[in-house]
Coordinates of C-alpha atoms and ligand atoms in Angstrom, one line a residue:
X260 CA -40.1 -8.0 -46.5
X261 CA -40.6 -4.3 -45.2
X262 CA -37.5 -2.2 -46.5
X263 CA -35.6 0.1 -44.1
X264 CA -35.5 3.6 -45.1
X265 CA -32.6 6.2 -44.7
X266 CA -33.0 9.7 -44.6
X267 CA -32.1 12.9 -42.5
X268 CA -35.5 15.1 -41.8
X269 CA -34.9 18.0 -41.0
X270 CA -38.1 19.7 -39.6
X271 CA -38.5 23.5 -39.7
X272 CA -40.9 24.6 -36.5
X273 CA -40.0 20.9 -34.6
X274 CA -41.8 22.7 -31.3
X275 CA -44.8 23.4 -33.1
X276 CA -48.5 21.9 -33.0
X277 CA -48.0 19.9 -36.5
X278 CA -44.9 18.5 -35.2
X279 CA -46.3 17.3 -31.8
X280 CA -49.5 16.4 -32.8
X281 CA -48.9 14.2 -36.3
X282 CA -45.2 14.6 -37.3
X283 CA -43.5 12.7 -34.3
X284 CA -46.1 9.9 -34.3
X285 CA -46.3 9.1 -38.2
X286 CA -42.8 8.7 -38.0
X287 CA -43.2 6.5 -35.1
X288 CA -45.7 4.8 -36.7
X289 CA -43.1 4.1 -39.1
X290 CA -40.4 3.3 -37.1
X291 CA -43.5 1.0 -35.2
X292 CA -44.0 -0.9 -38.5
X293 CA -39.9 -1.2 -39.4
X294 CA -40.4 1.8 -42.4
X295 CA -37.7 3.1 -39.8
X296 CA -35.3 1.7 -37.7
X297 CA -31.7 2.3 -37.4
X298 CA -30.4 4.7 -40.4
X299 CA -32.9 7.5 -39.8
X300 CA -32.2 10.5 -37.8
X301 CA -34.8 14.1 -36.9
X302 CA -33.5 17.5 -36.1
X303 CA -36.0 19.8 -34.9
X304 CA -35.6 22.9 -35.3
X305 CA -37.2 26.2 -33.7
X306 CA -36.9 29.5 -31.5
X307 CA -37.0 27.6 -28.0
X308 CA -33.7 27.1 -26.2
X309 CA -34.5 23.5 -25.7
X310 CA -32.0 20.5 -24.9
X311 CA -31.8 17.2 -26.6
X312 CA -33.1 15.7 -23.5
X313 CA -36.0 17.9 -23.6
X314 CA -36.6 17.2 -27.0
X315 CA -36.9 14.2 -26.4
X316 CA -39.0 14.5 -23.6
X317 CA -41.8 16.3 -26.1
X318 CA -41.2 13.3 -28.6
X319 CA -41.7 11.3 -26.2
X320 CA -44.7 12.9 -24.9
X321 CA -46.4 13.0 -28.5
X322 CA -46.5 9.6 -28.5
X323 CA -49.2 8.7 -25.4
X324 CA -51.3 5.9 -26.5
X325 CA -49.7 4.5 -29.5
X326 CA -48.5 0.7 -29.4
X327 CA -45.2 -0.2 -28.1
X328 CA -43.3 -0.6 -25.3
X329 CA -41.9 2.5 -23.3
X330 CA -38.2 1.3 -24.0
X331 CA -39.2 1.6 -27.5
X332 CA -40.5 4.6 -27.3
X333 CA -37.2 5.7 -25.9
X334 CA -35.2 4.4 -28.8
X335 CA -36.9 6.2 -31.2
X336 CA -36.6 9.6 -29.3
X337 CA -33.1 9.5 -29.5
X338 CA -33.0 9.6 -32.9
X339 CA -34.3 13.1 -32.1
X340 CA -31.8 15.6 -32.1
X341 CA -32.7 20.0 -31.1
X342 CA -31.4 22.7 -32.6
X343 CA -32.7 25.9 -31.2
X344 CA -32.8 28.1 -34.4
X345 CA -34.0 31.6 -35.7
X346 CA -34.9 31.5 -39.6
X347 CA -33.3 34.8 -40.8
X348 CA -30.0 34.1 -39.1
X349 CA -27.3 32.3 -41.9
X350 CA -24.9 30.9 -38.9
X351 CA -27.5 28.5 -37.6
X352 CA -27.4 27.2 -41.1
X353 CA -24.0 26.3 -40.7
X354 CA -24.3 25.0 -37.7
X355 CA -27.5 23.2 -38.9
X356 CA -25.7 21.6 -42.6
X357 CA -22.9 20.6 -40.0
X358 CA -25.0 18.7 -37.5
X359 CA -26.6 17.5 -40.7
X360 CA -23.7 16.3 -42.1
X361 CA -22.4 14.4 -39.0
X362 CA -25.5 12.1 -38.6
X363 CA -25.7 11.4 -41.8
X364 CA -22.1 9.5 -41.0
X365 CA -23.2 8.4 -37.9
X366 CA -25.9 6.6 -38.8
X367 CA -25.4 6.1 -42.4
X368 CA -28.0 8.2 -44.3
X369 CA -26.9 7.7 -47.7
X370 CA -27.4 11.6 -48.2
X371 CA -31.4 11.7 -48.0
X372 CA -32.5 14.8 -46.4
X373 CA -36.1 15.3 -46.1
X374 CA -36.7 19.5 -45.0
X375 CA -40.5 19.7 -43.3
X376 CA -41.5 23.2 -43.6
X377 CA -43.7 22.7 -40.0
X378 CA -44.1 26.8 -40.0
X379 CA -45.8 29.2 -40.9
X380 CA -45.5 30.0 -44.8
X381 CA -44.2 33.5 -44.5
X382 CA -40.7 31.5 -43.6
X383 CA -40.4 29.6 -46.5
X384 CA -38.5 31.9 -48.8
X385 CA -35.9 33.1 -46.0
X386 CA -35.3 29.5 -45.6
X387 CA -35.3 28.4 -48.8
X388 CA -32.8 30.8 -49.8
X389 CA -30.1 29.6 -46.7
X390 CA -30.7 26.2 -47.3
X391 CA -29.2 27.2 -51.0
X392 CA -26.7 29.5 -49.9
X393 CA -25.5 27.7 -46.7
X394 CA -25.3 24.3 -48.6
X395 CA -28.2 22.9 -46.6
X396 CA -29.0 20.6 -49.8
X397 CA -27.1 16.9 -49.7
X398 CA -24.4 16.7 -52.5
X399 CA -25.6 12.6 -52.6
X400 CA -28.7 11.2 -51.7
X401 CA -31.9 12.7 -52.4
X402 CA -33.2 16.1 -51.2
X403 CA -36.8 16.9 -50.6
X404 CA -38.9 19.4 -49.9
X405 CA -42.5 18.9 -47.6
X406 CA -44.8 21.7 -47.6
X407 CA -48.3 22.3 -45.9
X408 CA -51.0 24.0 -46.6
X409 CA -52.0 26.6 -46.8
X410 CA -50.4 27.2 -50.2
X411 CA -51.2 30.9 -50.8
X412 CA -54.2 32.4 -50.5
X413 CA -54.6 33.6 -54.0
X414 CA -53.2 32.8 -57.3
X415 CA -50.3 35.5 -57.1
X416 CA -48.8 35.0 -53.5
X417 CA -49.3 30.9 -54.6
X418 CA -46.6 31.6 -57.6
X419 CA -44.4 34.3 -55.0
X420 CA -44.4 31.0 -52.9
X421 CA -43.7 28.7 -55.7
X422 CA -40.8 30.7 -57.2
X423 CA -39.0 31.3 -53.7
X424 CA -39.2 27.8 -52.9
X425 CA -37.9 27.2 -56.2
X426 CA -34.9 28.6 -55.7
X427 CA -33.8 25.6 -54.0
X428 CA -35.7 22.9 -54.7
X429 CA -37.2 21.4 -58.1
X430 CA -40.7 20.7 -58.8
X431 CA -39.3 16.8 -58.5
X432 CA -38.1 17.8 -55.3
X433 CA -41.1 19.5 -53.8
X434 CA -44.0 17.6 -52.4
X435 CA -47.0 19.9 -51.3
X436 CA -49.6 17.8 -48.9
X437 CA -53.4 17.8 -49.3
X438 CA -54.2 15.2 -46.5
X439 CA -57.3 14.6 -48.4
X440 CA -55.1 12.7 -50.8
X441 CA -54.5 10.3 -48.5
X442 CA -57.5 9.3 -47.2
X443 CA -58.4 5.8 -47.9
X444 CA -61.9 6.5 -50.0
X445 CA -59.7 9.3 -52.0
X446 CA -57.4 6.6 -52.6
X447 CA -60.2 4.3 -53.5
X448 CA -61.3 6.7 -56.5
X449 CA -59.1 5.3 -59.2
X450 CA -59.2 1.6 -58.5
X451 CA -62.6 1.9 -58.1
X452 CA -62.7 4.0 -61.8
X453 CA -60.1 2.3 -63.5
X454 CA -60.2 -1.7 -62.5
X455 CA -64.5 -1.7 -63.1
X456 CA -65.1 -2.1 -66.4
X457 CA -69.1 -1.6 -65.4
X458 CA -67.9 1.6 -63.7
X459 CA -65.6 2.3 -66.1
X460 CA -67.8 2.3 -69.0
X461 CA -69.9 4.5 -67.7
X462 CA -68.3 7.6 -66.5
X463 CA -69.0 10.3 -68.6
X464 CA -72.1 12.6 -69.4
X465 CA -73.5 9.6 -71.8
X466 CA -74.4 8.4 -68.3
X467 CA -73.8 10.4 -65.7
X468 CA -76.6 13.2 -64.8
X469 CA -74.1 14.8 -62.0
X470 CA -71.9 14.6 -59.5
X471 CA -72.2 16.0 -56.1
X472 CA -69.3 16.3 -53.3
X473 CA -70.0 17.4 -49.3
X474 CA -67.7 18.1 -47.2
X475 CA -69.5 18.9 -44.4
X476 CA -68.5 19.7 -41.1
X477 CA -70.6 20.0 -37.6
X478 CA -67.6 21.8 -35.4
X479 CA -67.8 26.0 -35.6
X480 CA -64.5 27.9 -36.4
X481 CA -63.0 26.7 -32.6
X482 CA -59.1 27.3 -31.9
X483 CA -58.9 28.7 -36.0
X484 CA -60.2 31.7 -35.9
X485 CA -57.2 33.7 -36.5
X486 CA -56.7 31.8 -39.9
X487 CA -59.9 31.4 -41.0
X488 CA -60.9 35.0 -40.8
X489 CA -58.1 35.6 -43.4
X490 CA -59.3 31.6 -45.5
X491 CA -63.0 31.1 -45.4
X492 CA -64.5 27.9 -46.8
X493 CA -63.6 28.7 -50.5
X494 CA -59.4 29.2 -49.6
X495 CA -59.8 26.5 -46.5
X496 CA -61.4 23.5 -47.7
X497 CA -62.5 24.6 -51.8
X498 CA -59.2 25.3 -53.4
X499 CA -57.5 22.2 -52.5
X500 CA -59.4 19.3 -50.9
X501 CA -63.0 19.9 -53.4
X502 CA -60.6 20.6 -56.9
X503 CA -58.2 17.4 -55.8
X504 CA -61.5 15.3 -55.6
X505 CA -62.8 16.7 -58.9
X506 CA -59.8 16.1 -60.7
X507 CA -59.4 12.1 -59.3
X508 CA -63.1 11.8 -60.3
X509 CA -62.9 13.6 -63.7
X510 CA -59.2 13.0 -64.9
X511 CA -58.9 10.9 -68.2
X512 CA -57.3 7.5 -67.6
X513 CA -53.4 7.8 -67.0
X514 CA -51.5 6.5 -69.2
X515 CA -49.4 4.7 -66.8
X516 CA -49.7 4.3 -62.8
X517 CA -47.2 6.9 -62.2
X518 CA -47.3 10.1 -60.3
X519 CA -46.0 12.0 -63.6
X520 CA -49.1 10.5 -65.8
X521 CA -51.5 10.6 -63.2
X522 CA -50.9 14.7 -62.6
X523 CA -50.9 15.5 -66.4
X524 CA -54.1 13.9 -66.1
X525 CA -55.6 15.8 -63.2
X526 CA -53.7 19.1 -64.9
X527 CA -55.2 18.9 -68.2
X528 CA -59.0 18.3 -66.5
X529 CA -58.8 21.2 -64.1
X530 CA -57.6 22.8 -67.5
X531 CA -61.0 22.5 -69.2
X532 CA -62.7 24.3 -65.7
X533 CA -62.5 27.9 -67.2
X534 CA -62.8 30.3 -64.5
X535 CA -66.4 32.1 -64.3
X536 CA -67.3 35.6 -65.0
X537 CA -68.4 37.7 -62.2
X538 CA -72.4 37.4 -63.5
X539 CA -71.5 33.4 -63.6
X540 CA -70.1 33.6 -60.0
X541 CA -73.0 35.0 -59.1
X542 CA -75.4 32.4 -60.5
X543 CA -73.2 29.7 -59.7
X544 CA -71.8 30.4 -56.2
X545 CA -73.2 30.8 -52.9
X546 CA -72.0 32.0 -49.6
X547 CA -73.2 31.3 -46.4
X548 CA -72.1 32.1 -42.6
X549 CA -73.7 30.1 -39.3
X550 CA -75.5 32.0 -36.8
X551 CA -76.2 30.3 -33.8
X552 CA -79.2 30.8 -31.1
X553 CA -81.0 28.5 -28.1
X554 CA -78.8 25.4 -27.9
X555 CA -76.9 26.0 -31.4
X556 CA -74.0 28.0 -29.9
X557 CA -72.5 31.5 -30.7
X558 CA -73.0 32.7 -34.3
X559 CA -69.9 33.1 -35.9
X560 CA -69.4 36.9 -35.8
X561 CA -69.8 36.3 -31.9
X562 CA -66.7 33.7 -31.4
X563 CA -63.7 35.0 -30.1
X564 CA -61.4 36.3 -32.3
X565 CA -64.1 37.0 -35.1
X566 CA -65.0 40.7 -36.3
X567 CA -68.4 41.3 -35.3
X568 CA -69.2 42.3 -39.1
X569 CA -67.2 39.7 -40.4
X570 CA -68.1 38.9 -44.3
X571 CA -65.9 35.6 -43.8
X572 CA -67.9 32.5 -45.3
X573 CA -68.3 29.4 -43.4
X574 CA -70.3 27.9 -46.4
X575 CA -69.8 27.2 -49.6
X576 CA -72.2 25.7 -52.3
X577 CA -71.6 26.1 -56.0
X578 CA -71.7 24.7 -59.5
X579 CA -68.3 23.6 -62.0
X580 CA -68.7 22.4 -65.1
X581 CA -65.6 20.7 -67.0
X582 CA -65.6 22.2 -70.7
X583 CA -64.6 18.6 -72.4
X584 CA -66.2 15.9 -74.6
X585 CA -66.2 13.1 -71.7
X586 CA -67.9 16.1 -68.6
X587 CA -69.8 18.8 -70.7
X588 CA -73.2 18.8 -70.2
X589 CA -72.6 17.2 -66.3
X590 CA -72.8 19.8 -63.4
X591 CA -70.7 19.0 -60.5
X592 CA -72.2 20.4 -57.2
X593 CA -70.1 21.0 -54.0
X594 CA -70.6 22.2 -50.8
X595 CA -68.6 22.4 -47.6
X596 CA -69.5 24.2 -44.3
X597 CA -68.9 24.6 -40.6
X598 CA -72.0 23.7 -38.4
X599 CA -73.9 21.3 -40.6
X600 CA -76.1 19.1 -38.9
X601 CA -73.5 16.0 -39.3
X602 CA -69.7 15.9 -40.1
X603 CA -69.3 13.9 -43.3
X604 CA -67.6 14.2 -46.0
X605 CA -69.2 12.2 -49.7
X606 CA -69.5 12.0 -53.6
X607 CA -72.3 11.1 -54.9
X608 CA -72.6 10.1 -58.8
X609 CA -75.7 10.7 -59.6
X610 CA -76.8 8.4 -62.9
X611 CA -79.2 9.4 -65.5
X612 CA -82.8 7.4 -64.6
X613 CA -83.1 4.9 -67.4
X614 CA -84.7 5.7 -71.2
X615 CA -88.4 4.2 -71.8
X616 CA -88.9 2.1 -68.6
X617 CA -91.6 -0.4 -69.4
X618 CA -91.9 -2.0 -65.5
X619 CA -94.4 -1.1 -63.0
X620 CA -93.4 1.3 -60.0
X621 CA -95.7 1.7 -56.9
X622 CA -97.6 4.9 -57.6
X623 CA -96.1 5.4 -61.1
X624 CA -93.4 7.1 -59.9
X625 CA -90.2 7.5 -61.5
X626 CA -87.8 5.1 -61.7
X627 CA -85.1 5.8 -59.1
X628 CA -81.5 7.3 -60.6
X629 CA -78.5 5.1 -60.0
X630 CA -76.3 6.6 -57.3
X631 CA -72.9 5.8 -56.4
X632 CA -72.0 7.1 -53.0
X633 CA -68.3 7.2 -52.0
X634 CA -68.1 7.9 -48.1
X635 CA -64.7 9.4 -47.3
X636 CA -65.7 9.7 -43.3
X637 CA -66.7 9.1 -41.0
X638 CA -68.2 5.4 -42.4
X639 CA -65.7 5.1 -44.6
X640 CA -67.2 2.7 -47.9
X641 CA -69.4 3.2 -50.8
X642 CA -72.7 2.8 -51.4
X643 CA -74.9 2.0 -54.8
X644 CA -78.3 2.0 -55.4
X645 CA -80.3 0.5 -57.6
X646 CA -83.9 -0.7 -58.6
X647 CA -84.8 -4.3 -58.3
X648 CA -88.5 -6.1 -57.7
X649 CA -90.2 -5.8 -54.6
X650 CA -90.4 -8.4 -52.4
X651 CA -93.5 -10.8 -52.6
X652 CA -96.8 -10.4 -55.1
X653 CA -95.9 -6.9 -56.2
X654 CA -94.2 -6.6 -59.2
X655 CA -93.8 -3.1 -58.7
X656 CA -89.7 -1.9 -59.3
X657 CA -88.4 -0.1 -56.1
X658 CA -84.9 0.9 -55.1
X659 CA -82.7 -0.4 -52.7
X660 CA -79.2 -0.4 -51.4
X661 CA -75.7 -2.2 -51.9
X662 CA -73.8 -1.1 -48.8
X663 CA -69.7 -1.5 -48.6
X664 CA -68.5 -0.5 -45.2
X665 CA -64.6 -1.4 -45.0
X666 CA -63.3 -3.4 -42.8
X667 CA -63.0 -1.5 -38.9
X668 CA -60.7 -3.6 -37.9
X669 CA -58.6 -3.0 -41.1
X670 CA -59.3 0.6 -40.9
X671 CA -58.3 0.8 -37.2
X672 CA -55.2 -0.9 -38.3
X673 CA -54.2 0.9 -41.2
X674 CA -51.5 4.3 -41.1
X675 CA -53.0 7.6 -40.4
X676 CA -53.0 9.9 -43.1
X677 CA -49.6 11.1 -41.8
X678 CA -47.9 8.1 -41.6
X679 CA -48.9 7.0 -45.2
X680 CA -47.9 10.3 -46.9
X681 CA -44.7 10.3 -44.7
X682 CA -44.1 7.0 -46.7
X683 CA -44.3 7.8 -49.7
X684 CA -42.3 10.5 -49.4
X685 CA -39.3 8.5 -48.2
X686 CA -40.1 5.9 -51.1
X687 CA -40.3 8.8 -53.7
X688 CA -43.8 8.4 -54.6
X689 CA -46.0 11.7 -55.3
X690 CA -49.3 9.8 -56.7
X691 CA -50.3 11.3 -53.5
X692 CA -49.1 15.2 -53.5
X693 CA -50.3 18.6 -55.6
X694 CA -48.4 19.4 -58.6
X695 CA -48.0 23.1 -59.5
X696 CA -49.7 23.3 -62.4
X697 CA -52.9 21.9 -60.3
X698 CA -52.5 24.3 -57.2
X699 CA -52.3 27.1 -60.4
X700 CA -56.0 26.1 -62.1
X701 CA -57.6 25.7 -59.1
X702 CA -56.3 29.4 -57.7
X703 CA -57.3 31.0 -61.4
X704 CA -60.9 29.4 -60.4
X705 CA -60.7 30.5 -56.9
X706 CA -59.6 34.1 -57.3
X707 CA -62.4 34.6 -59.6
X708 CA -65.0 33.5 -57.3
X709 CA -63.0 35.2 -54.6
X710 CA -63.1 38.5 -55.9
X711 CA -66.3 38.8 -56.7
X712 CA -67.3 38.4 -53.3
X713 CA -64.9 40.7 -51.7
X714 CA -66.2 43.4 -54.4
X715 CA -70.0 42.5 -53.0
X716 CA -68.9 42.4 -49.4
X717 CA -71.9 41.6 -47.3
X718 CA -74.4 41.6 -50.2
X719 CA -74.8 38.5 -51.4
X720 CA -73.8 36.3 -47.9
X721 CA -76.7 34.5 -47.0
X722 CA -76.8 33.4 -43.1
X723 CA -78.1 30.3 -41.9
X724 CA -78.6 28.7 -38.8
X725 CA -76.6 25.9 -37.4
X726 CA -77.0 22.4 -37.4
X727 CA -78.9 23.2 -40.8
X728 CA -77.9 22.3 -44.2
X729 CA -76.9 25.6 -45.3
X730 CA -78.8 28.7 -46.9
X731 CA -81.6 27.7 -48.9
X732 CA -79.7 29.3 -52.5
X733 CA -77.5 26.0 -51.9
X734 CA -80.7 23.9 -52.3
X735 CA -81.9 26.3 -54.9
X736 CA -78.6 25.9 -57.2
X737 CA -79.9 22.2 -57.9
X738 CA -83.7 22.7 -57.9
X739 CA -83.3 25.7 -61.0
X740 CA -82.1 22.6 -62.5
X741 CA -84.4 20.1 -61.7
X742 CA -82.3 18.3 -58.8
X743 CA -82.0 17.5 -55.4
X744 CA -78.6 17.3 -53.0
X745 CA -78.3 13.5 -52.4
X746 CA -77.2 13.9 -49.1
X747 CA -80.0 15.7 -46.8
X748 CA -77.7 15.4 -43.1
X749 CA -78.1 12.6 -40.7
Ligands
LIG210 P1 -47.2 26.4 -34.7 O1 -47.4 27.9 -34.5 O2 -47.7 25.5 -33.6 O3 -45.6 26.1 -34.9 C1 -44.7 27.0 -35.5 C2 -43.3 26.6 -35.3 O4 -42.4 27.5 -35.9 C3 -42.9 26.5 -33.8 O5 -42.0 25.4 -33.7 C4 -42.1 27.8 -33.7 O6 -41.1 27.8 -32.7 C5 -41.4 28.0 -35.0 N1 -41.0 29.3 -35.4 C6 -41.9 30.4 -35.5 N2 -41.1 31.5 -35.8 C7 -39.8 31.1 -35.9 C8 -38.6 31.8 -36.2 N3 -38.5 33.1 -36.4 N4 -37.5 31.1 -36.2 C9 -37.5 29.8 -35.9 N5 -38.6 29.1 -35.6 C10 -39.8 29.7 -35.6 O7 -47.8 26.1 -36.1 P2 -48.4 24.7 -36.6 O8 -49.8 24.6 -36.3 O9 -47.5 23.6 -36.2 O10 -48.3 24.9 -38.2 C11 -47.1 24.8 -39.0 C12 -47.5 24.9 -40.5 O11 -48.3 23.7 -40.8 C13 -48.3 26.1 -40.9 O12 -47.9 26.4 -42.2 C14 -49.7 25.5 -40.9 O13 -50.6 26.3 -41.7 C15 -49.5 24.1 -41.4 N6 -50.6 23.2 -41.0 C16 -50.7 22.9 -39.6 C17 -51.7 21.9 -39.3 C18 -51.9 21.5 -37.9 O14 -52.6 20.5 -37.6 N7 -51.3 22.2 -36.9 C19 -52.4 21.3 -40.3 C20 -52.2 21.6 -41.6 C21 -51.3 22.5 -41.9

């Protein structure tokens, strides 16, 4: 039996391009599914003088092509209520906790508010600080807080922005989003760890040569050029989706399946990543910006809205090692970039070859490495390889491939990544959100990366062309030690 929820959200920036394009229809999806029904109610809130009607209108709008009948559609839009609103002014408050207050009656909300922070980040404290003074916060029920990235853009505005929304809300209450976190093959990582003992048993350096994660991308900067300017791969894509994935790949085993074991897990393993020297930055990080030519598109200091001598880095390769019994002595590659010749994004473990092989292999070559490939997207599944005989008179060993594609169908019918994380916010669940103390290690690591290369400026930022695996350095960062990327594009 599906449960109904009951909560208030109360969505800062409800005109905006979040809201439109993935707010309004992960909560249809859940109203879609029954998450939702009757005791839920959604004030938008922003600068445009819009009606209720209109409102609606926009909801309503946001919702072309998902399932369900127009009537439907209608319903669930007039759960929508407007409120045209200007962050730094206290009286909209009022007005705001007293709308707030009456639909929690009206449609019997048991007190659960739920505040989206849909705008830009620069808000949060001004809003943060009337929610608290203007009695915002629901004296029953629970509050919570949502919060998007980008959360800061260096260690020191991260804490300014942690301790102003902490003035109103507890780290309980506060539930910062890496969408990366809910994708099904992120998901995956600690079943797959924790339920196989033949994986389990395994995953540490007595085994495991490396680990390598891509998250590459084929699109250029497009519509983000304004933001990324002032991110670059290291803040955009490093920082938060690349350390999340290293810390469900590395973390101890909880001790329980709870979201409070589970991130003093991933805490005290980002812990043991000390943050590099500049000398170590420079052997073990690599920078990289597209440039484009016949049939590959602008480079990227010709796209709109990009300085023409921009040092901005669509490319990132480097090396992290984790300074603990169970990960020293393992290197874990990453790399993300714009314009790579395929958009994919993959982990690849990387096995030590076995000890003292005594088979044949066709042209005494080595025995292949396992490798156990976790495919996040677009194919979402796993792949492992092994070595097995060849087929027929040989007796030669050669390698082949245990695919695991999930189900399409399955896929096409599960939640978006909105819809899911919605969910568990309503049920109280924050398995799937970034604790503090996480966002904090991975910014110390950041930063000192960071400033390194904003003390080298151009020296150091290596250009490649599009539809390319990045620089060569990337490819050099594995050979110095005697490996290869897994992952080669197409
Ligand atoms: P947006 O510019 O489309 O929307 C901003 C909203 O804030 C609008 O509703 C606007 O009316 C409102 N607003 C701005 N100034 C205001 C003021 N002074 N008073 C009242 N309302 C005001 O931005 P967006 O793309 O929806 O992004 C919102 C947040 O979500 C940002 O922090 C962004 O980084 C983050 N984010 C967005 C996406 C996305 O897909 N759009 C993805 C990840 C994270």
């Amino acid at each position: 039996m599906m449960t109904e929820e009951r909560a208030l959200f109360i969505i800062f920036g409800g005109s905006g391009d979040l809201a439109q394009r993935k707010l309004y229809p992960a909560l249809y999806g859940l109203y879609f599914q029954g998450r939702l029904a009757k005791h839920f109610a959604v004030i938008g809130t922003a600068r445009r003088p819009w009606t209720d009607d209109h409102y609606h209108e926009v909801v309503k709008q946001s919702l072309v092509g998902a399932p369900g009948s127009a009537h439907q559609k209608t319903e669930f839009a007039e759960h929508f209520y407007y409120q045209s609103h200007d962050v730094t002014d206290a009286a909209h408050y009022v007005t705001l906790q007293k709308l707030a207050s009456k639909l929690n009656l009206q449609y019997q909300l048991d007190g659960n508010r739920i505040f989206y922070m849909a705008m830009a980040p620069r808000f949060f404290a001004t809003i943060a600080e009337h929610v608290k003074s203007e009695q915002l916060l629901s004296p029953d029920g629970y509050n919570r807080l949502i919060v998007e990235k980008p959360f800061g853009r260096d260690y020191a505005s991260a804490k300014q922005l942690n301790d102003d929304i902490s003035q109103a809300f507890s780290e309980e209450q506060i539930y910062r989003i890496d969408h990366y976190l809910g994708k099904e093959m992120v998901q995956d990582i600690m079943p797959l760890r924790f339920t196989n003992p033949f994986l389990e048993n395994v995953w540490s350096n007595q085994f495991i040569d490396n680990i390598q994660i891509t998250l590459a991308e084929d699109i250029g900067v497009e519509e983000r050029a304004g933001y990324y300017e002032t991110a670059g791969a290291l803040r955009d894509m490093v920082q938060n989706h690349i350390f999340q994935i290293i810390a469900m790949l590395t973390m101890e085993k909880p001790s329980r399946y709870d979201a409070t074991a589970i991130h003093e897990a991933k805490r005290a393993v980002l812990a043991a990543i000390k943050p590099y020297t500049p000398a170590q930055v420079h052997t073990n990080f690599v920078r990289g910006q597209y440039v484009g030519g016949d049939n590959l598109g602008l480079s990227y200091r010709e796209e709109d809205n990009i300085a023409a001598d921009s040092t901005v880095e669509t490319y990132v390769a480097g090396r992290v090692d984790i300074d603990n019994d169970r990960w020293r002595g393992v290197p874990i590659y990453l790399r993300t970039g714009k314009k790579m010749p395929a958009k994919t994004s993959r982990i690849d473990i990387v096995f030590k070859p076995t000890k003292d092989n005594i088979l044949p292999t066709t042209g005494n070559a080595p025995v292949r490495a396992n490798v156990v490939t976790l495919i996040i997207e677009p194919d979402t599944g796993m792949h492992i390889t092994l070595n097995g005989k060849e087929i027929g008179v040989s007796d030669a060993v050669s390698p082949f491939t245990l695919d695991h594609a999930l189900d399409k169908d399955e896929l096409a019918k599960a939640p978006e990544a909105y819809q899911r994380l919605l969910l568990n916010i309503l049920e109280g669940n924050k398995l799937t959100f970034t604790h503090w103390d996480e966002l904090a290690a991975s910014w110390h690591f950041i930063d000192a990366v960071r400033n390194v290369w904003d003390n080298d400026k151009a020296d150091g930022l290596a250009f490649y062309p599009s539809e390319t695996m990045g620089p060569k350095q990337a490819d050099e960062l594995l050979s110095r030690d005697h490996r290869t990327w897994i992952w080669q594009g197409k």
